[in-house]
mmCIF file of C-alpha atoms in Angstrom:
data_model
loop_
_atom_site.group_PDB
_atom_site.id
_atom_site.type_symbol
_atom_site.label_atom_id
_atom_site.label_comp_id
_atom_site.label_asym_id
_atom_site.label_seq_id
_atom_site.Cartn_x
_atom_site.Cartn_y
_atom_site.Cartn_z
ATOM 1 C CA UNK A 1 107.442 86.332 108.988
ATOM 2 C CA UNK A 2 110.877 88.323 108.689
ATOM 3 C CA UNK A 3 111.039 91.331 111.133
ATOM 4 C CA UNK A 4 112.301 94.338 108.893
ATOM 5 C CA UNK A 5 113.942 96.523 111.897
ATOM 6 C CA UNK A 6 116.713 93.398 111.931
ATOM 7 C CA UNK A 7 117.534 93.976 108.469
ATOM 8 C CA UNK A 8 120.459 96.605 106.871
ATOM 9 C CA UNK A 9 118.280 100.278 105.974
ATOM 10 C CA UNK A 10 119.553 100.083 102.767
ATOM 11 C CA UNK A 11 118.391 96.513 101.623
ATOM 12 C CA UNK A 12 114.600 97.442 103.146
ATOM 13 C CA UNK A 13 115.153 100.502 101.109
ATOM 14 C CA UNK A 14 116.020 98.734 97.796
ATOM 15 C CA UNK A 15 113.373 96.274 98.599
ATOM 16 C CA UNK A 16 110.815 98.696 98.729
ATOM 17 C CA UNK A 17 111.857 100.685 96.141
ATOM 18 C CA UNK A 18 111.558 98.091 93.374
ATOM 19 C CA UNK A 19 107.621 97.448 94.965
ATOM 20 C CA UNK A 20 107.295 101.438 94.710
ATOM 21 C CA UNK A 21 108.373 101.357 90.972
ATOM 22 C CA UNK A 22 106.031 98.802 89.818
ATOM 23 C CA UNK A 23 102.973 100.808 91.633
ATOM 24 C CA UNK A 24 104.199 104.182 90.359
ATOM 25 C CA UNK A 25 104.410 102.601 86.668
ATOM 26 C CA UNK A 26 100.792 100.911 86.836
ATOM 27 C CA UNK A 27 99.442 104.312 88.079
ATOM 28 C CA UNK A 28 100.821 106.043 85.268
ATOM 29 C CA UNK A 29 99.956 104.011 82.756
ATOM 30 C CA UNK A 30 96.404 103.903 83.738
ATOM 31 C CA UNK A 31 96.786 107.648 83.854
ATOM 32 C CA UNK A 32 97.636 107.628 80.457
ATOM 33 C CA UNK A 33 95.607 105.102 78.856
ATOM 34 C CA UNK A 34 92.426 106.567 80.700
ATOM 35 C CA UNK A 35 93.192 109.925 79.625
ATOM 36 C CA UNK A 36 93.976 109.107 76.110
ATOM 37 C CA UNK A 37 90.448 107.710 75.700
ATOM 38 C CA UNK A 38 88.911 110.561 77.733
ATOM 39 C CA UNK A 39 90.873 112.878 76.103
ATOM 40 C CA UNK A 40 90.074 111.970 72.699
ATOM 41 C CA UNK A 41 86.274 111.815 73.400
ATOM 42 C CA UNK A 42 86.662 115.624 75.282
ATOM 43 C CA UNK A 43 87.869 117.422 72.036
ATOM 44 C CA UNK A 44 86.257 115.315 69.447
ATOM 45 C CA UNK A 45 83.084 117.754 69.311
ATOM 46 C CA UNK A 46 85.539 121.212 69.494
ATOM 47 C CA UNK A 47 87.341 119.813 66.139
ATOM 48 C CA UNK A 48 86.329 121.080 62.502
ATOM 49 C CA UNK A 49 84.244 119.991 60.907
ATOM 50 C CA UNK A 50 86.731 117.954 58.331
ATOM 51 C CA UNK A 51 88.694 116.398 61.169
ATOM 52 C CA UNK A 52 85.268 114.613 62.367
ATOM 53 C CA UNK A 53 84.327 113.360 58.989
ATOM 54 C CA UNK A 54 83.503 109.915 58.519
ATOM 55 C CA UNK A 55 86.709 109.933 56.529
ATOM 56 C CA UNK A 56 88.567 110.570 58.939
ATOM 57 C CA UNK A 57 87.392 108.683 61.479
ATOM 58 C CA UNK A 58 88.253 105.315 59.347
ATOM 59 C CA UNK A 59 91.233 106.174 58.639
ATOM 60 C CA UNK A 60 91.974 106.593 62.093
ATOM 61 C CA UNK A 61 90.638 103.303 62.611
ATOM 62 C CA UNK A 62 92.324 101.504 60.248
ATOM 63 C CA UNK A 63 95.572 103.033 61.377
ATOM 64 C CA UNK A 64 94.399 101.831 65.185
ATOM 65 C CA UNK A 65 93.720 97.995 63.674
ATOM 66 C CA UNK A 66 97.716 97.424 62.724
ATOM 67 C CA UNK A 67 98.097 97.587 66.919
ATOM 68 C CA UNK A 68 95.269 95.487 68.217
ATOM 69 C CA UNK A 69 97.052 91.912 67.869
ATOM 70 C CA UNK A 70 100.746 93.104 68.550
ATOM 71 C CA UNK A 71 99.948 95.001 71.960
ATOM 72 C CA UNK A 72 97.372 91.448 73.419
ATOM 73 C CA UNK A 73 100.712 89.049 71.853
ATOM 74 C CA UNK A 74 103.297 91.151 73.272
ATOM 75 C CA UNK A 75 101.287 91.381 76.707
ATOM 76 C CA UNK A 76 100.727 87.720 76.741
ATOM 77 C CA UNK A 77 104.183 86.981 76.245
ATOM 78 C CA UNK A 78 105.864 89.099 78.753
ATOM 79 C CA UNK A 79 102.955 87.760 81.192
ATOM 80 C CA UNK A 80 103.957 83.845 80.420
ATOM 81 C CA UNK A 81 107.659 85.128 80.661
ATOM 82 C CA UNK A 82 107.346 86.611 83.954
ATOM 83 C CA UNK A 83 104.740 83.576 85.208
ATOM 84 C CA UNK A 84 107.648 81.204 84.291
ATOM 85 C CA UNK A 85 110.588 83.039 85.898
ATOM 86 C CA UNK A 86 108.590 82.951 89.467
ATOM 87 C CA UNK A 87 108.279 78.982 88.749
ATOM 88 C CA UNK A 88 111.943 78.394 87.789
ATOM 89 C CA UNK A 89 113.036 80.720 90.817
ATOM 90 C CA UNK A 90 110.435 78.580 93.082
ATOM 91 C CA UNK A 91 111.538 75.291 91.980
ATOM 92 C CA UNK A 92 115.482 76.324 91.849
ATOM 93 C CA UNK A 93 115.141 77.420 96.173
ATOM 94 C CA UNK A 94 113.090 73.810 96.776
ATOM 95 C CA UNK A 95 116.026 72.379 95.167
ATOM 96 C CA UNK A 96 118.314 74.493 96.631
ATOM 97 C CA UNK A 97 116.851 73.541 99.947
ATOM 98 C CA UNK A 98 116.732 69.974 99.401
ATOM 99 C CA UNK A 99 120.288 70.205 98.545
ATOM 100 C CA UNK A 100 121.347 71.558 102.224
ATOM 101 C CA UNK A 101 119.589 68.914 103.725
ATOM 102 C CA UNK A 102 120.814 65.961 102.218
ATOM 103 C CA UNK A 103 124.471 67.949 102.440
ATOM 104 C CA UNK A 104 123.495 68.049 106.295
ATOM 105 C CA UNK A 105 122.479 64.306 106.238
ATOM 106 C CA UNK A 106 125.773 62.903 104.258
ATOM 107 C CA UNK A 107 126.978 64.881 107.268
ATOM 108 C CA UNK A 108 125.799 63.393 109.971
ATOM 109 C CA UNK A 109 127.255 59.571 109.623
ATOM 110 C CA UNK A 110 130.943 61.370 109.693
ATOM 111 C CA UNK A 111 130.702 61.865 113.863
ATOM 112 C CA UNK A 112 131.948 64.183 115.957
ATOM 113 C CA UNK A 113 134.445 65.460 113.544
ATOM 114 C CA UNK A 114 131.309 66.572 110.909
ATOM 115 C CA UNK A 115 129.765 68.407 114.083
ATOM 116 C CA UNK A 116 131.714 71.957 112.797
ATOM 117 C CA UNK A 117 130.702 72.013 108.844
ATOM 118 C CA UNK A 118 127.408 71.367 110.341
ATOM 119 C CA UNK A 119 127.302 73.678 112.887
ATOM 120 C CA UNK A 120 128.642 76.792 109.785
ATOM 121 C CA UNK A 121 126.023 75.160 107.134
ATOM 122 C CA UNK A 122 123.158 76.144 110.347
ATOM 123 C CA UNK A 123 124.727 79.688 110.455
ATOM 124 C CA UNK A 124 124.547 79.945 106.983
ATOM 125 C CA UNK A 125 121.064 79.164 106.225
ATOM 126 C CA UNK A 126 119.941 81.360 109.409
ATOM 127 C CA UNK A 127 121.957 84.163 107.911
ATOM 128 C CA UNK A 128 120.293 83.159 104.482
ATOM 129 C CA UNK A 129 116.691 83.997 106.119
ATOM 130 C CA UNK A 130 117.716 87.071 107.209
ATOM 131 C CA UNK A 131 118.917 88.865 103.845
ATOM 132 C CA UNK A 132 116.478 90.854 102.315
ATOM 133 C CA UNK A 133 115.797 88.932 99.764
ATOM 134 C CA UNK A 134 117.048 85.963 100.305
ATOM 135 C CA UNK A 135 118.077 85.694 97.064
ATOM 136 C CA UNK A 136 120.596 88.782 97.610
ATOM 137 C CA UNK A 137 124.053 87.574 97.273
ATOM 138 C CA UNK A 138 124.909 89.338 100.464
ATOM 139 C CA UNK A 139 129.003 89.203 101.231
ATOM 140 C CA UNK A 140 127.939 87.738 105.191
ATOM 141 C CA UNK A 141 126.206 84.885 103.788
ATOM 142 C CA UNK A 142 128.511 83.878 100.785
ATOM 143 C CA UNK A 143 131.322 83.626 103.261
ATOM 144 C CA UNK A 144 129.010 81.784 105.655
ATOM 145 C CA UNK A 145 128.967 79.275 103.120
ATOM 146 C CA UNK A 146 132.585 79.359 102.140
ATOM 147 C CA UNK A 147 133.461 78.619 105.416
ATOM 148 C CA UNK A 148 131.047 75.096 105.081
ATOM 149 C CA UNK A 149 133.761 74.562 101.994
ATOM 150 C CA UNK A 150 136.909 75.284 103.991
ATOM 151 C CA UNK A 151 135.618 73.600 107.079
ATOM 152 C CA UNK A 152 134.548 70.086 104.677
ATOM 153 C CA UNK A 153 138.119 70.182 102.831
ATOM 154 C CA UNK A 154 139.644 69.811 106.298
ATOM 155 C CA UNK A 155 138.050 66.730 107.732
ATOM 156 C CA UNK A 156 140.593 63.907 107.446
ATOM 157 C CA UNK A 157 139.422 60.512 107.157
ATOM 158 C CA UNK A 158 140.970 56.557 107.469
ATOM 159 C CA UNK A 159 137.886 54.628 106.830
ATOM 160 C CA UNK A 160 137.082 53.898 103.036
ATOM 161 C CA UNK A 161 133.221 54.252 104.066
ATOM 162 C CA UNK A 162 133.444 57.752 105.699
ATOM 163 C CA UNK A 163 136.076 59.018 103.093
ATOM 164 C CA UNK A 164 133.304 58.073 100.734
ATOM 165 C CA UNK A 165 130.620 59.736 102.562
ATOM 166 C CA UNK A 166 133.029 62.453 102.891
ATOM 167 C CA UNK A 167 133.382 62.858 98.830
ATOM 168 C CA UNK A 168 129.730 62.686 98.693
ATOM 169 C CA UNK A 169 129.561 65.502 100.821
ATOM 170 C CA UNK A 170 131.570 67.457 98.769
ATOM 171 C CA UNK A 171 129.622 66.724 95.566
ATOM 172 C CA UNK A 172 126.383 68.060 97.511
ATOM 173 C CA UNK A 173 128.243 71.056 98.451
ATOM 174 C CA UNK A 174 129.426 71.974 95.450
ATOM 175 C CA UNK A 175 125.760 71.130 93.407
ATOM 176 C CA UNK A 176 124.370 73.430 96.418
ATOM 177 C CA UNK A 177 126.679 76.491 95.706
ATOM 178 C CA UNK A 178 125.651 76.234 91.639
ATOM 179 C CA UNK A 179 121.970 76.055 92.659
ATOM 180 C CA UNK A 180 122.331 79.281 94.515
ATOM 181 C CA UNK A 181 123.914 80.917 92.528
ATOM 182 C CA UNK A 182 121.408 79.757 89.397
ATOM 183 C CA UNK A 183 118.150 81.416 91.475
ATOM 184 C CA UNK A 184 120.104 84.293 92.405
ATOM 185 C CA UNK A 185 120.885 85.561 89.143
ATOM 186 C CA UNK A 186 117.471 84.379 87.709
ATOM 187 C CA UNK A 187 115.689 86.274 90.774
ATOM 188 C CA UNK A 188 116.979 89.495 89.681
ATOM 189 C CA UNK A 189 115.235 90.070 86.321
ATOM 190 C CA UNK A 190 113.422 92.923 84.934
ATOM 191 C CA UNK A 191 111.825 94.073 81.803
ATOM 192 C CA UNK A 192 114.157 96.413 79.675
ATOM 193 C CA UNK A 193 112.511 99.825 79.582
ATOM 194 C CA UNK A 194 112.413 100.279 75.956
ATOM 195 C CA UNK A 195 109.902 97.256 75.285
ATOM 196 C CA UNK A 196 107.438 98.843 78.477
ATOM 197 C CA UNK A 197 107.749 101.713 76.247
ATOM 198 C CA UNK A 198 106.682 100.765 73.112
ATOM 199 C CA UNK A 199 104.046 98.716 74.306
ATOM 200 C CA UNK A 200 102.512 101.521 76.561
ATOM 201 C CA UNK A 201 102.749 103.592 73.087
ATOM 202 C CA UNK A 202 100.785 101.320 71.135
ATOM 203 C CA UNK A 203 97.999 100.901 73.814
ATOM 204 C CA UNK A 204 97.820 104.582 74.263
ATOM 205 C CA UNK A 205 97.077 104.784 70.425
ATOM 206 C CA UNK A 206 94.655 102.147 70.671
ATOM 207 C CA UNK A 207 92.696 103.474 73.511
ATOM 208 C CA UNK A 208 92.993 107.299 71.900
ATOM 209 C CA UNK A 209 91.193 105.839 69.272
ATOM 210 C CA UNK A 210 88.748 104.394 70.564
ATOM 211 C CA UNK A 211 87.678 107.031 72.430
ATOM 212 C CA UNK A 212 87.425 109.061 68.881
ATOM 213 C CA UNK A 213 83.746 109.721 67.939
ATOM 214 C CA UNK A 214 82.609 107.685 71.222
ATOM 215 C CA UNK A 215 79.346 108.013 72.920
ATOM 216 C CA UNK A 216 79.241 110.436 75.836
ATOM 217 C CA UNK A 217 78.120 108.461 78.496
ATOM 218 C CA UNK A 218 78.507 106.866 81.813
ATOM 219 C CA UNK A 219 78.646 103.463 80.460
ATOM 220 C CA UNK A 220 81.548 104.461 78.105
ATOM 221 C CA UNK A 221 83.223 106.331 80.774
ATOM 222 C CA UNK A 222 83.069 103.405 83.056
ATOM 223 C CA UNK A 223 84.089 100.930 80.356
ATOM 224 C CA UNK A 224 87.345 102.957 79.202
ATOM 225 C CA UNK A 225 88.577 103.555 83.091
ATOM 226 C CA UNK A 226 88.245 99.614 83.576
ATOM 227 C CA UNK A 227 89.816 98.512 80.917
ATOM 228 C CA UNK A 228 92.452 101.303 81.730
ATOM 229 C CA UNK A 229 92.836 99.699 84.989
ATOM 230 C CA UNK A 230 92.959 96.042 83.862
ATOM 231 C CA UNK A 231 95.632 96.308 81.814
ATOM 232 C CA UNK A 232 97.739 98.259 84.029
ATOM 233 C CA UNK A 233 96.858 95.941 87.170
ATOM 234 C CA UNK A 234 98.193 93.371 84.094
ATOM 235 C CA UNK A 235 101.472 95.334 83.826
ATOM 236 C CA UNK A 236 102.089 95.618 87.763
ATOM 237 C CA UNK A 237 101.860 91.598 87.860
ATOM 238 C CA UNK A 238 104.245 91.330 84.952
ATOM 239 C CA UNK A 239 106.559 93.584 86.783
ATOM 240 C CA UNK A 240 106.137 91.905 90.008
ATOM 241 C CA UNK A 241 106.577 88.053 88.816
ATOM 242 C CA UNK A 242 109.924 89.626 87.516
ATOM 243 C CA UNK A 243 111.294 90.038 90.714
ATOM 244 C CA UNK A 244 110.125 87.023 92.817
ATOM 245 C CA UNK A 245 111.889 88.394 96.073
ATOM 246 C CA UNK A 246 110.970 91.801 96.127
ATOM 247 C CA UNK A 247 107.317 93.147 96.549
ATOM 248 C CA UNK A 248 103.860 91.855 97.406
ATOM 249 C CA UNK A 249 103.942 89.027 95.230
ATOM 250 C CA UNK A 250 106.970 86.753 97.065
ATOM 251 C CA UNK A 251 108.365 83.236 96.987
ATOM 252 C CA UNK A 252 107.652 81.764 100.456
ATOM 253 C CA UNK A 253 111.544 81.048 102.109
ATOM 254 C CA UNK A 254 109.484 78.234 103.559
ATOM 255 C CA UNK A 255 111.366 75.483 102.071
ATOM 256 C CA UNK A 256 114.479 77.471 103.762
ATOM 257 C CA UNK A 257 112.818 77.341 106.958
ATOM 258 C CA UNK A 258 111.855 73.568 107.191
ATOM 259 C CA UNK A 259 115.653 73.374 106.190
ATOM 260 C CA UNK A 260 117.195 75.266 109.213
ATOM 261 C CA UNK A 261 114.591 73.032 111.287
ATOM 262 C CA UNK A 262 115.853 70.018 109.396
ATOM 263 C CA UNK A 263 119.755 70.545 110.661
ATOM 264 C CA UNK A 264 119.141 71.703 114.302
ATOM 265 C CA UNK A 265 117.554 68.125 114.745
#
């Protein structure tokens, strides 16, 4: 478990801050879906007479029926799209993993002379478990591994075998600098705004509706506050998935761990 008092106050602050979005937006939106239906069922019986007509309430209906598929596709598909980013960000740090220890391995026939990119590719994956999240491309860490680079471009060898081990080396270092840098930029996705938006607008319409002409009773009630709170429990996950490192809902930096273990041996 990471300690948060070792970490920089501003990355704990941005960490927090992106978990303290996603609860502030799921509260209001089941503010606002809740009250919409409440709402609607409050003032139905202070309306005229020709604004509860039967009329009226089927037009409203109708209008309500163009949103019911577009709001459950549009929610399924940001859900699969977020469900898939956590997976591609898990598998990419696995991989990313595996590719420091089998850089650490091609290593370790080299000798003595290997014993200093080894000892910088230890510093950097220690360093790597302390960012918050790991997945931050924090300055200490990318020059933590620039210095594996600089150190591997330096070893000079005479032996055809180790001068192939040595190019082999490289290769891994090089595949394990793209694989970084692939999860980091996939780890740091979000919704745009605008497409929260209109799907909280359509949902509010639906739920105003139904709550048009809608029994008064506890059953109701209690049927229009769950669903309220389903779909914005729904919305927190999307925006959690989204952000893999940040939050309650984390990648493990176990695979990161067993490879820090894996090079001290």
């Amino acid at each position: 478990m990471r300690c948060a008092p070792c970490y920089p106050a501003h990355l704990i602050l941005s960490q927090v801050s992106q978990a303290v979005v996603a609860v502030v937006v799921a509260i209001l939106i089941f503010m606002l879906l809740g009250g919409a239906a409440l709402g609607t069922m409050a003032i139905h019986g202070r309306l005229e007479d020709h604004h509860r007509s039967d009329e009226t309430n089927t037009s409203v209906r109708l209008v309500a029926t163009l949103f019911v598929t577009m709001p459950s596709l549009l929610l399924g598909l940001m859900m699969n799209n977020s469900a898939n980013t956590y997976v591609a960000v898990d598998r990419n740090l696995h991989v990313f993993a595996t590719d420091l220890i089998l850089l650490d391995r091609s290593l370790r026939p080299l000798g003595p002379s290997a014993d200093e990119p080894r000892r910088r590719l230890l510093a950097y994956v220690e360093q790597v478990l302390k960012d918050v999240p790991i997945s931050r491309a924090n300055e200490v860490s990318e020059h933590l591994l620039d210095e594996v680079g600089t150190s591997l471009r330096e070893l000079r060898f005479g032996d055809e075998q180790k001068v192939a081990l040595w190019n082999d080396a490289r290769s891994l270092y090089r595949q394990a600098v793209q694989q970084r840098w692939t999860f980091v930029e996939q780890s740091d996705g979000s919704f745009p705004s605008p497409l929260i938006c209109i799907l909280v607008g359509w949902l509010t319409l639906m739920f105003a509706t139904l709550g048009f002409r809608a029994p008064r009773n506890a059953v109701v009630i209690s049927t229009y506050v769950a669903a309220a709170a389903l779909v914005a429990a729904a919305i927190y996950l999307i925006l959690e998935m989204s952000t893999p490192f940040s939050g309650p809902i984390q990648i493990s930096d176990r695979p990161l761990v067993r490879a820090a273990e894996e090079i001290r041996r």
